[in-house]
Short mmCIF file of C-alpha atoms in Angstrom, two decimals:
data_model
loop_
_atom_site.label_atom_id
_atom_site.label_comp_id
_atom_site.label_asym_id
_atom_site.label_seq_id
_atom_site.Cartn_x
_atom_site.Cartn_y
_atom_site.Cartn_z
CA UNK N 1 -5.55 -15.07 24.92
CA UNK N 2 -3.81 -12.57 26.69
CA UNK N 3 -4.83 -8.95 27.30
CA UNK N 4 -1.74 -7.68 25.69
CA UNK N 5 -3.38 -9.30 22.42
CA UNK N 6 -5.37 -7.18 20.39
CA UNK N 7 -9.22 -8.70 20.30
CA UNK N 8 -11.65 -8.44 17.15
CA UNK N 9 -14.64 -5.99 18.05
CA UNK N 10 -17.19 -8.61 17.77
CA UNK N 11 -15.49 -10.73 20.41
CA UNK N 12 -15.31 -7.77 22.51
CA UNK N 13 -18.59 -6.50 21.98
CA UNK N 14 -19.48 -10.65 23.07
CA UNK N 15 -16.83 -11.24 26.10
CA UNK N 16 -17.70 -8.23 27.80
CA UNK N 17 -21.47 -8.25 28.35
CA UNK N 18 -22.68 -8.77 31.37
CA UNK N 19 -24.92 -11.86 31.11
CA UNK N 20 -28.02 -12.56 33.45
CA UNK N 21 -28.05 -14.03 36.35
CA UNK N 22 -28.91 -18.09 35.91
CA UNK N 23 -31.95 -19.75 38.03
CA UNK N 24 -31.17 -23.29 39.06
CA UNK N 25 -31.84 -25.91 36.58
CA UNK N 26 -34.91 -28.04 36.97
CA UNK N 27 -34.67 -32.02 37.83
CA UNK N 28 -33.53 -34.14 35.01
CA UNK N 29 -36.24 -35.26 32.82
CA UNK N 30 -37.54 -38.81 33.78
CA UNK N 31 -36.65 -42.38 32.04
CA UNK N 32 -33.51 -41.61 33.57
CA UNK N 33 -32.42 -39.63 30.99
CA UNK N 34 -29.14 -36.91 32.33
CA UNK N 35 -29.12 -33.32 31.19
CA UNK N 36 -25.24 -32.05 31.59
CA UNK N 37 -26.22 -28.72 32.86
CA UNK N 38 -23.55 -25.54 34.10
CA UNK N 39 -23.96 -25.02 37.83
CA UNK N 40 -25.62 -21.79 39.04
CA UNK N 41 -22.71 -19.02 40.81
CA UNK N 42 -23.15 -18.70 44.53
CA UNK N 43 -24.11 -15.12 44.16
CA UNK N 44 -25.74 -14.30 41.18
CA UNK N 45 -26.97 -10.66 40.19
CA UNK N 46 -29.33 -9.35 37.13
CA UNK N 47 -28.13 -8.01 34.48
CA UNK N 48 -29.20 -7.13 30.93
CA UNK N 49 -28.81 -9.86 27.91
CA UNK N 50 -26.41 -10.19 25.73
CA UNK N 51 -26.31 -8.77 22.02
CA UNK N 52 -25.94 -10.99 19.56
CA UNK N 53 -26.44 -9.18 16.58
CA UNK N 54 -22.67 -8.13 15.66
CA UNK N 55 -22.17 -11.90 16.17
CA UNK N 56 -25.05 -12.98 13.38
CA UNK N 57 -23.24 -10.10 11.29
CA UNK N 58 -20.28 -11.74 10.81
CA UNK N 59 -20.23 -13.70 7.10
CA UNK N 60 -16.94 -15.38 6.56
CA UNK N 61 -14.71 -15.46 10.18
CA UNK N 62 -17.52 -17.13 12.68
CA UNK N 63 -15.48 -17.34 15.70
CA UNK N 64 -13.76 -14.34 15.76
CA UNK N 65 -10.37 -14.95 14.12
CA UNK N 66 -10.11 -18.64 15.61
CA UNK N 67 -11.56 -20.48 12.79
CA UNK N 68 -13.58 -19.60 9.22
CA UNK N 69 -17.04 -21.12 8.01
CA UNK N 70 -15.22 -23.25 6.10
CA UNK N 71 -12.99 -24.71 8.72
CA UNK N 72 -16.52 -25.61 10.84
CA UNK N 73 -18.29 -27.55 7.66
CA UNK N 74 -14.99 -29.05 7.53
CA UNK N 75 -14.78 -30.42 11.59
CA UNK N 76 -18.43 -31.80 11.61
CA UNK N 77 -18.95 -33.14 8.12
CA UNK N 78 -18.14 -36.43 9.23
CA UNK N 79 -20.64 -36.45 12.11
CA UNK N 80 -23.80 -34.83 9.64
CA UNK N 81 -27.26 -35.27 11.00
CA UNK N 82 -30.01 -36.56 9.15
CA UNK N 83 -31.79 -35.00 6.92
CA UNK N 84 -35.06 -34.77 8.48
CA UNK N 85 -32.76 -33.37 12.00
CA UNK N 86 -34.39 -29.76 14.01
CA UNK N 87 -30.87 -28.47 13.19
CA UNK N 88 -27.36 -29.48 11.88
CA UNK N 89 -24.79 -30.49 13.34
CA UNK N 90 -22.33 -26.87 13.05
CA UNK N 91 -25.66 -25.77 15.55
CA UNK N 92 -24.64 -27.83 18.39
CA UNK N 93 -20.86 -26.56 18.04
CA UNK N 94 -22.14 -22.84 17.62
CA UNK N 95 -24.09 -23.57 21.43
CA UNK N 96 -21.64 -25.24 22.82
CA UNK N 97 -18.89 -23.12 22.31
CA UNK N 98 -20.82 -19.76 23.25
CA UNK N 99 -21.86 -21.40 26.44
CA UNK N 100 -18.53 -22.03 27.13
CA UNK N 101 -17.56 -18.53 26.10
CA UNK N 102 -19.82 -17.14 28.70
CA UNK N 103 -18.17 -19.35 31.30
CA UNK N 104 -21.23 -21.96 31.71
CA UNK N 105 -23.59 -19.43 33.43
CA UNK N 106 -26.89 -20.69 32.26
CA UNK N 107 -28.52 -23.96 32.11
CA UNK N 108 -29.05 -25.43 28.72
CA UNK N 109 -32.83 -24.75 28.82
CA UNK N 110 -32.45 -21.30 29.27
CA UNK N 111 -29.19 -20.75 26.91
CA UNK N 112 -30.73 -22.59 23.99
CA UNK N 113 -33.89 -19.76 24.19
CA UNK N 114 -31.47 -17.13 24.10
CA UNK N 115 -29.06 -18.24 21.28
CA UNK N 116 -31.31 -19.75 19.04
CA UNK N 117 -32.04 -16.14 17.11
CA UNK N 118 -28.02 -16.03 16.97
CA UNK N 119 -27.90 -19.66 16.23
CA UNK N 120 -30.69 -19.31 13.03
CA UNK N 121 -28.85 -16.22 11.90
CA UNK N 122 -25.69 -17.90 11.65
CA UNK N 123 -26.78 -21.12 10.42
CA UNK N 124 -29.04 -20.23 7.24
CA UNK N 125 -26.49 -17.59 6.29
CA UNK N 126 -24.58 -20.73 5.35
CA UNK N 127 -27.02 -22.31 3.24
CA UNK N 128 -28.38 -24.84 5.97
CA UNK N 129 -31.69 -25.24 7.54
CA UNK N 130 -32.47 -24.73 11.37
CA UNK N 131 -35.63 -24.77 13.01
CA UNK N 132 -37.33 -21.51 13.89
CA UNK N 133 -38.06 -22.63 17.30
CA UNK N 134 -35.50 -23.59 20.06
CA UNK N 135 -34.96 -27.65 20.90
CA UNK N 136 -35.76 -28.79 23.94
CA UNK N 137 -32.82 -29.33 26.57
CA UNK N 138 -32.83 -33.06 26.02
CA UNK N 139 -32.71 -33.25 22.79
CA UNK N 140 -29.67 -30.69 22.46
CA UNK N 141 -28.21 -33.21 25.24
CA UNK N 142 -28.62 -36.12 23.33
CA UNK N 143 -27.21 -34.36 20.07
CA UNK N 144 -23.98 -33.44 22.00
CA UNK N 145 -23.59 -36.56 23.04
CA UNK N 146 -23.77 -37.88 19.52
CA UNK N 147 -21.31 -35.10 18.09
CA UNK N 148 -18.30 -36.09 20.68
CA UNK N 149 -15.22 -34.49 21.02
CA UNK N 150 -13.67 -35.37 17.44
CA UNK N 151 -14.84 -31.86 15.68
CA UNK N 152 -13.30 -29.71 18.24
CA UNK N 153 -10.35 -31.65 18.41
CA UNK N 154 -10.52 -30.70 14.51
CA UNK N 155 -11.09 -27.16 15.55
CA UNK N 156 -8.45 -26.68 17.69
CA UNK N 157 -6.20 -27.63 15.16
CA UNK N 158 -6.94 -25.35 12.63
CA UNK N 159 -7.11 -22.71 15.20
CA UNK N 160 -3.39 -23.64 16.27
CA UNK N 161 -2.73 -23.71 12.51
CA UNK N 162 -3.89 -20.01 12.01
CA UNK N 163 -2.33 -18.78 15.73
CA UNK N 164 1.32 -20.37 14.17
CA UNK N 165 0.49 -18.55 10.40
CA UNK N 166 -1.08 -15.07 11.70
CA UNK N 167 0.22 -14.52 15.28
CA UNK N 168 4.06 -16.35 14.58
CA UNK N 169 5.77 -13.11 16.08
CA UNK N 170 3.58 -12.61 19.17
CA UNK N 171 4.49 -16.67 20.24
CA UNK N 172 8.10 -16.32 20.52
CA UNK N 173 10.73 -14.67 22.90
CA UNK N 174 14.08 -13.64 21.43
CA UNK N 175 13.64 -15.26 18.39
CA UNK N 176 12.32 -18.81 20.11
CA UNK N 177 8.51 -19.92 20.86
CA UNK N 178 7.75 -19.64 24.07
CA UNK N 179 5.83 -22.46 25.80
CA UNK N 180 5.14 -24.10 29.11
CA UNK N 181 3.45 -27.07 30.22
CA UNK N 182 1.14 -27.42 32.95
CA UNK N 183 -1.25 -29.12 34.86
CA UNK N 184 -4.18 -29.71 37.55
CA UNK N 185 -6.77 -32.03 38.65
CA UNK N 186 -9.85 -31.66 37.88
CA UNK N 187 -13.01 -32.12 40.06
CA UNK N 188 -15.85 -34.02 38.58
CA UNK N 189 -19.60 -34.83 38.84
CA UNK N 190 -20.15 -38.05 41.37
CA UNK N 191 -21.25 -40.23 38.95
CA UNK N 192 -20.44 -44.11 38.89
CA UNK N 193 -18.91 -43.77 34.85
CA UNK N 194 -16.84 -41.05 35.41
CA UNK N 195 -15.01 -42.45 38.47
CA UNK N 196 -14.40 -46.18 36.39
CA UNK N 197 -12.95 -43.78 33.47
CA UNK N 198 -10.65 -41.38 35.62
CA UNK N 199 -10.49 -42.74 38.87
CA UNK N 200 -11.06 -40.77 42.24
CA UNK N 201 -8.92 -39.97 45.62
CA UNK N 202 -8.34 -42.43 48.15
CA UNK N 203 -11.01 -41.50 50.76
CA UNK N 204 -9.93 -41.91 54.44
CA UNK N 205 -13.65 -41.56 56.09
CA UNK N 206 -17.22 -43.09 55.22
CA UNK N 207 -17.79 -40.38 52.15
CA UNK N 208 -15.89 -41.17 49.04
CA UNK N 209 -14.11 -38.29 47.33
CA UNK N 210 -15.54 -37.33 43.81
CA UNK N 211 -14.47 -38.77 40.69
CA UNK N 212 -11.25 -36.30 39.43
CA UNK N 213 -9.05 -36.58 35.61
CA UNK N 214 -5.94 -35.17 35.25
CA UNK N 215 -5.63 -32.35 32.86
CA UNK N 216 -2.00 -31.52 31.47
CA UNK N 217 -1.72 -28.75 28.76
CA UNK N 218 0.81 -27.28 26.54
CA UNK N 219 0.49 -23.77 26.58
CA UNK N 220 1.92 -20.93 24.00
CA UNK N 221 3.07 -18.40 27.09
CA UNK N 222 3.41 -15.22 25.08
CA UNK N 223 -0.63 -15.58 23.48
CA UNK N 224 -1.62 -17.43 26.62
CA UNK N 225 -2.86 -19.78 24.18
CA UNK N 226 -3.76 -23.49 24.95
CA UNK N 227 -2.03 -25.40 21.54
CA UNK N 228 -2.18 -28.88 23.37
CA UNK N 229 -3.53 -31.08 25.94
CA UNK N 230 -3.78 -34.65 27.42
CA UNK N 231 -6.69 -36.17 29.95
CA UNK N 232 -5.59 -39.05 32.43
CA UNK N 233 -6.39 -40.93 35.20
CA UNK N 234 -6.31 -39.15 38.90
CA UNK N 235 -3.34 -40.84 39.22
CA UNK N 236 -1.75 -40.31 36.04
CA UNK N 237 1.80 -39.07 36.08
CA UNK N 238 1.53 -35.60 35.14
CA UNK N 239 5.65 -35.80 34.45
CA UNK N 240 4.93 -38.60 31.93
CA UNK N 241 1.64 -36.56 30.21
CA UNK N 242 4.14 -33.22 30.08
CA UNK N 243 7.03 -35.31 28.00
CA UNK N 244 4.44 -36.41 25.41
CA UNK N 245 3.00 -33.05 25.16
CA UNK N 246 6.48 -31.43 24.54
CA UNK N 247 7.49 -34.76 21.93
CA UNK N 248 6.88 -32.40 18.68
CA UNK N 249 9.34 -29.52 20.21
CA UNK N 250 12.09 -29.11 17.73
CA UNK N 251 14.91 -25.92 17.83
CA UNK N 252 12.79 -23.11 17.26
CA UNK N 253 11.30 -24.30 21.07
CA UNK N 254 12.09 -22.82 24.40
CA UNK N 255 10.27 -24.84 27.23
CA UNK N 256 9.54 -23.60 30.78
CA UNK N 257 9.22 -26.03 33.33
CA UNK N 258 8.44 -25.73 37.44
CA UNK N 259 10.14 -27.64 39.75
CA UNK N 260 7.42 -30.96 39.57
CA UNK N 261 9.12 -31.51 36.41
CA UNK N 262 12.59 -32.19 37.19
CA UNK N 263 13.67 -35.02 34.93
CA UNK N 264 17.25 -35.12 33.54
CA UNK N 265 16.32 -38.13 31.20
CA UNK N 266 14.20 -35.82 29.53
CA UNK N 267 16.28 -32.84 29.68
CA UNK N 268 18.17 -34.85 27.82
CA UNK N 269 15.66 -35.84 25.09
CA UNK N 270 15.12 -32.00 24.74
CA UNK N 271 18.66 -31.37 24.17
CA UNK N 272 19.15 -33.80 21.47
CA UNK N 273 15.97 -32.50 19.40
CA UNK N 274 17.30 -29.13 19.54
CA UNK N 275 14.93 -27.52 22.01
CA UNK N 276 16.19 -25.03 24.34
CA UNK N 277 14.60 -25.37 28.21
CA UNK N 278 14.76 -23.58 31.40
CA UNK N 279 13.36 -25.26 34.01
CA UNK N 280 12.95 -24.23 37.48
CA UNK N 281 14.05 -26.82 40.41
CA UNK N 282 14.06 -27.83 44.60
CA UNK N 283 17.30 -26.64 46.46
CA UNK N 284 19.16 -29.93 46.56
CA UNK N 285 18.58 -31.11 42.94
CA UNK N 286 22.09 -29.70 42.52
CA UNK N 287 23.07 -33.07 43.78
CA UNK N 288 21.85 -34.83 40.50
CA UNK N 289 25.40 -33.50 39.34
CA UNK N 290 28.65 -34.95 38.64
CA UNK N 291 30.80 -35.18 41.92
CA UNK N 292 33.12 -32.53 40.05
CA UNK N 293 30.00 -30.18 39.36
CA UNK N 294 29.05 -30.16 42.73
CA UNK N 295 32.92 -29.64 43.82
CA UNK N 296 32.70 -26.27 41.64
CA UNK N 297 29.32 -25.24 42.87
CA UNK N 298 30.11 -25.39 46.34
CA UNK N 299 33.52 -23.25 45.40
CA UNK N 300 30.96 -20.70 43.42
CA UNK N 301 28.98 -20.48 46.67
CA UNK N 302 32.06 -19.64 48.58
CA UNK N 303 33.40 -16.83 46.24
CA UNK N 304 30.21 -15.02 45.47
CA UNK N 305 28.01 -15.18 48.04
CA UNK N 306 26.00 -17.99 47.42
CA UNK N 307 24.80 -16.81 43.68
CA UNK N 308 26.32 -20.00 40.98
CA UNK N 309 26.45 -19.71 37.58
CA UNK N 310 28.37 -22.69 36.06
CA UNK N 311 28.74 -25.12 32.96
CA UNK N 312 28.12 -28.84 34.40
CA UNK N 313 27.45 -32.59 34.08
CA UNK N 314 24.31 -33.38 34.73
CA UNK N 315 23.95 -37.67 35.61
CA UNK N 316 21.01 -38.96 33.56
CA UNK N 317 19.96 -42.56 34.75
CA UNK N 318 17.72 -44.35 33.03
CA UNK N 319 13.85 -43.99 33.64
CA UNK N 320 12.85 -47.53 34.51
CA UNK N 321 15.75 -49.49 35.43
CA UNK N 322 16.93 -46.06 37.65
CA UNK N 323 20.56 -47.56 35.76
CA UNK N 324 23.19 -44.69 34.96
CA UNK N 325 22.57 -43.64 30.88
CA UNK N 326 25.80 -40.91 30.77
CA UNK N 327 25.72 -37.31 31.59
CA UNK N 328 24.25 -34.10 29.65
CA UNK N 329 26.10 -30.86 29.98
CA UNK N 330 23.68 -28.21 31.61
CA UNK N 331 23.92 -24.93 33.16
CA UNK N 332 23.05 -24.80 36.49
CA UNK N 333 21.38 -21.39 38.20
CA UNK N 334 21.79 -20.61 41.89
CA UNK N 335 20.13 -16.83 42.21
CA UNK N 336 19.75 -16.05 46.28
CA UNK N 337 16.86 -13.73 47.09
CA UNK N 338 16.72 -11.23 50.15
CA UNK N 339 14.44 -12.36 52.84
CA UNK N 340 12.72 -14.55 49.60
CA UNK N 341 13.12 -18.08 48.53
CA UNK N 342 15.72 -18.95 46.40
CA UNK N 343 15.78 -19.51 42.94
CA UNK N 344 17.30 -22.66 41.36
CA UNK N 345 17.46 -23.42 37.29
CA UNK N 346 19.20 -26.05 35.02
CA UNK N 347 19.31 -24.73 31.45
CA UNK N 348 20.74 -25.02 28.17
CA UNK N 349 20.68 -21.44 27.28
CA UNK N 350 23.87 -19.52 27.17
CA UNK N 351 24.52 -16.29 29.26
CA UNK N 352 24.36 -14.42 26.74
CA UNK N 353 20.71 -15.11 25.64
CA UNK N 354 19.72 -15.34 28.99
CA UNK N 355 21.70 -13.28 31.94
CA UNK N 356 21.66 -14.30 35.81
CA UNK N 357 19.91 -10.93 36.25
CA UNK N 358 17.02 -12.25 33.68
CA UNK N 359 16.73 -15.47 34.52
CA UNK N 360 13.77 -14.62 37.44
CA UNK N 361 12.03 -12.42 35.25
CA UNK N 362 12.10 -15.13 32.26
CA UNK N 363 11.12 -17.77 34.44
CA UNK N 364 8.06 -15.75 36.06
CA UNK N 365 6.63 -15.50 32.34
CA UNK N 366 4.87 -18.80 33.01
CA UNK N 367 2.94 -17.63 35.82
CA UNK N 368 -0.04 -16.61 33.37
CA UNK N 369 -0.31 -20.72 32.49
CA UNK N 370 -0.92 -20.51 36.31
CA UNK N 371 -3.77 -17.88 36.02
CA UNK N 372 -5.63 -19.50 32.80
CA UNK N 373 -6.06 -22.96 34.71
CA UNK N 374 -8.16 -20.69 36.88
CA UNK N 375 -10.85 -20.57 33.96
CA UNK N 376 -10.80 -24.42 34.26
CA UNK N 377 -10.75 -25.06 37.68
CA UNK N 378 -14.18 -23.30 38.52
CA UNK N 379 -15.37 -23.12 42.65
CA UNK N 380 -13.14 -24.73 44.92
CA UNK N 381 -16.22 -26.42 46.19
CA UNK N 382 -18.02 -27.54 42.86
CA UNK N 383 -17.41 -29.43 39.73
CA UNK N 384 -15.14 -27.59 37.86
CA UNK N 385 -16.52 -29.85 34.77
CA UNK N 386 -20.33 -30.40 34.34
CA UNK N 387 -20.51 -32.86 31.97
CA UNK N 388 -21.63 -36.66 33.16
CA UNK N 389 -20.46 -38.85 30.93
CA UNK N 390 -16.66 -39.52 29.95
CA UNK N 391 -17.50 -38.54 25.93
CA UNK N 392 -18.85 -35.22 27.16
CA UNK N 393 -16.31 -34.25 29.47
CA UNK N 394 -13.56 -34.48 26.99
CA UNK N 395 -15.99 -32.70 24.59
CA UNK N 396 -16.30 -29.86 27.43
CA UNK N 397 -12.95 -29.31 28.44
CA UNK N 398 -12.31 -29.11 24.62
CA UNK N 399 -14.76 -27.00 24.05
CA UNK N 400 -13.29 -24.85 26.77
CA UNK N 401 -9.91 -24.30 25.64
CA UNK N 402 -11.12 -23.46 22.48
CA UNK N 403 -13.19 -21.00 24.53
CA UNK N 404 -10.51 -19.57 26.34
#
């Protein structure tokens, strides 16, 4: 969330201690058994431990605002443990998601040491058992494996469903909520299973490139809140992930787009659901309109120094067959900057809700979708996901959003 939102003390008190500086994790244990483990920092420094306790303290609202007790019993109750398990399975959530809300700076052996008093605290306050002693690495490993990514998926909705009820206000933007889609590749471990499930780089020399999944989210701009998200292929089409992620916009919508996304086939699906858009585009997309259009931009240009700021046609063709499919009336933006690129928009927002003079400013509201990414992406030259199997990399990145 952003920093303009206000944060519950116990979150604080959590997000802003400094944590100690990891070691590296030992080898995986033998039988071939894999340990997904967070990747030490390049420069690590001491610092004191965490404290827990206003965490522990906490009865009802266990992560902060984001979701109740209730909502957690709910999420893993279909994937219960056994009854004769160390701990249940609202335990391996609890880890997982404050190792991802310390940005993966330990390895599991030393993380489960440190949270287990948190972990016991939190746990038999609800009525369930735990065991006083922390698991071992491997069998927390094999446990998360088990869980999957279907209770956070569960999560996230019911944090979504509370961010819409509490936070309604803070989403929107003159009356409409604000949102923007996004998306980035994603680095991953070299391991033969993850590059048959997402695919990898061509490679051009004798080393292969590692095995990379396309992440596309939809993201609430004003909370800087992650509400959606899809996982493909490397070579996915992150146009085609961003449509379905914006298919349950309706009128009370405004969607912010960069210039990847220029699609007037789907501008036009947005139009006839209601949902307002802005989308940012190349220089000589302005060609996409009518002949007539074009006539009157060119005449615009003329008269008033290069700025445009017209009511067009817009020619849609048709997706697969490239066929024409009619025209969509769109306004079309044309907003020259001193010694600075130019600025270029298609819209279906009137003047009057949005002004030439606004129009940069609007648009630059989906920069911060730019700077969360950053707490995906991780190193430039590491993994920015740990995880080593495909079940537990959807699980992480899950578990990450929910995180962030």
């Amino acid at each position: 969330m952003t920093a303009q939102q206000p944060v519950p003390a116990a979150l604080a008190a959590l997000s802003e201690t400094t944590l100690p500086s990891p070691v590296a994790p030992p080898p995986d244990p033998g039988g071939g058994a894999t340990v997904d483990r967070p990747l030490p920092p390049s420069a690590p420094t001491a610092s004191p431990a965490p404290d827990l306790a206003a965490v522990a303290a906490a009865p009802q609202d266990v992560f902060f605002g984001l979701w109740t007790a209730a909502d957690l019993a709910a999420a893993v109750q279909p994937q219960q443990r056994a009854p004769q398990a160390r701990w249940p399975a609202a335990a391996v959530v609890i880890v997982l998601w404050y190792w991802a809300v310390v940005q993966q700076q330990r390895p599991f052996e030393r993380l489960l040491e440190e949270v287990w008093t948190l972990l016991v605290a939190l746990v038999r306050q609800r009525g369930m058992q735990v065991a006083a002693q922390a698991v071992s690495a491997v069998a927390f490993y094999q446990a998360r494996r088990a869980l999957g990514p279907a209770p956070f998926a569960t999560l996230l909705t019911a944090a979504n469903r509370r961010v819409v009820g509490e936070l309604d206000e803070l989403l929107r933007y003159q009356g409409l909520r604000l949102s923007a889609v996004d998306g980035s590749h994603l680095k991953l471990p070299a391991r033969a299973a993850l590059a048959a499930e997402f695919g990898r780089p061509h490679s051009t020399g004798a080393r292969r490139g590692r095995p990379q999944a396309l992440l596309v989210t939809l993201d609430w701009v004003q909370a800087g809140w992650f509400y959606a998200w899809r996982l493909g292929r490397y070579e996915a089409s992150e146009l085609a992930l961003a449509r379905d992620l914006s298919a349950a916009l309706g009128p009370e919508d405004l969607r912010l787009g960069d210039r990847l996304f220029f699609a007037p086939y789907w501008f036009q699906e947005l139009d006839q659901r209601g949902v307002k858009f802005r989308f940012r585009t190349t220089a000589d997309r302005w060609r996409s309109l009518t002949p007539a259009t074009r006539e009157a931009v060119l005449r615009q240009r003329r008269e008033q120094a290069g700025q445009v700021d017209l009511w067009g046609e817009l020619q849609i063709r048709d997706p697969v067959t490239d066929q024409p499919r009619g025209t969509l009336r769109v306004r079309y933006l044309e907003i020259p900057q001193p010694e600075r690129e130019q600025f270029n928009f298609f819209t279906n927002l009137e003047a009057t809700f949005l002004p030439p003079a606004a129009a940069i400013g609007g648009y630059l509201q989906r920069w911060g979708i730019e700077t969360d990414y950053r707490f995906l992406k991780g190193p430039a030259d590491r993994p920015a996901v740990v995880s080593r199997l495909p079940v537990t990399v959807r699980q992480e990145i899950l578990v990450r959003l929910l995180a962030h």
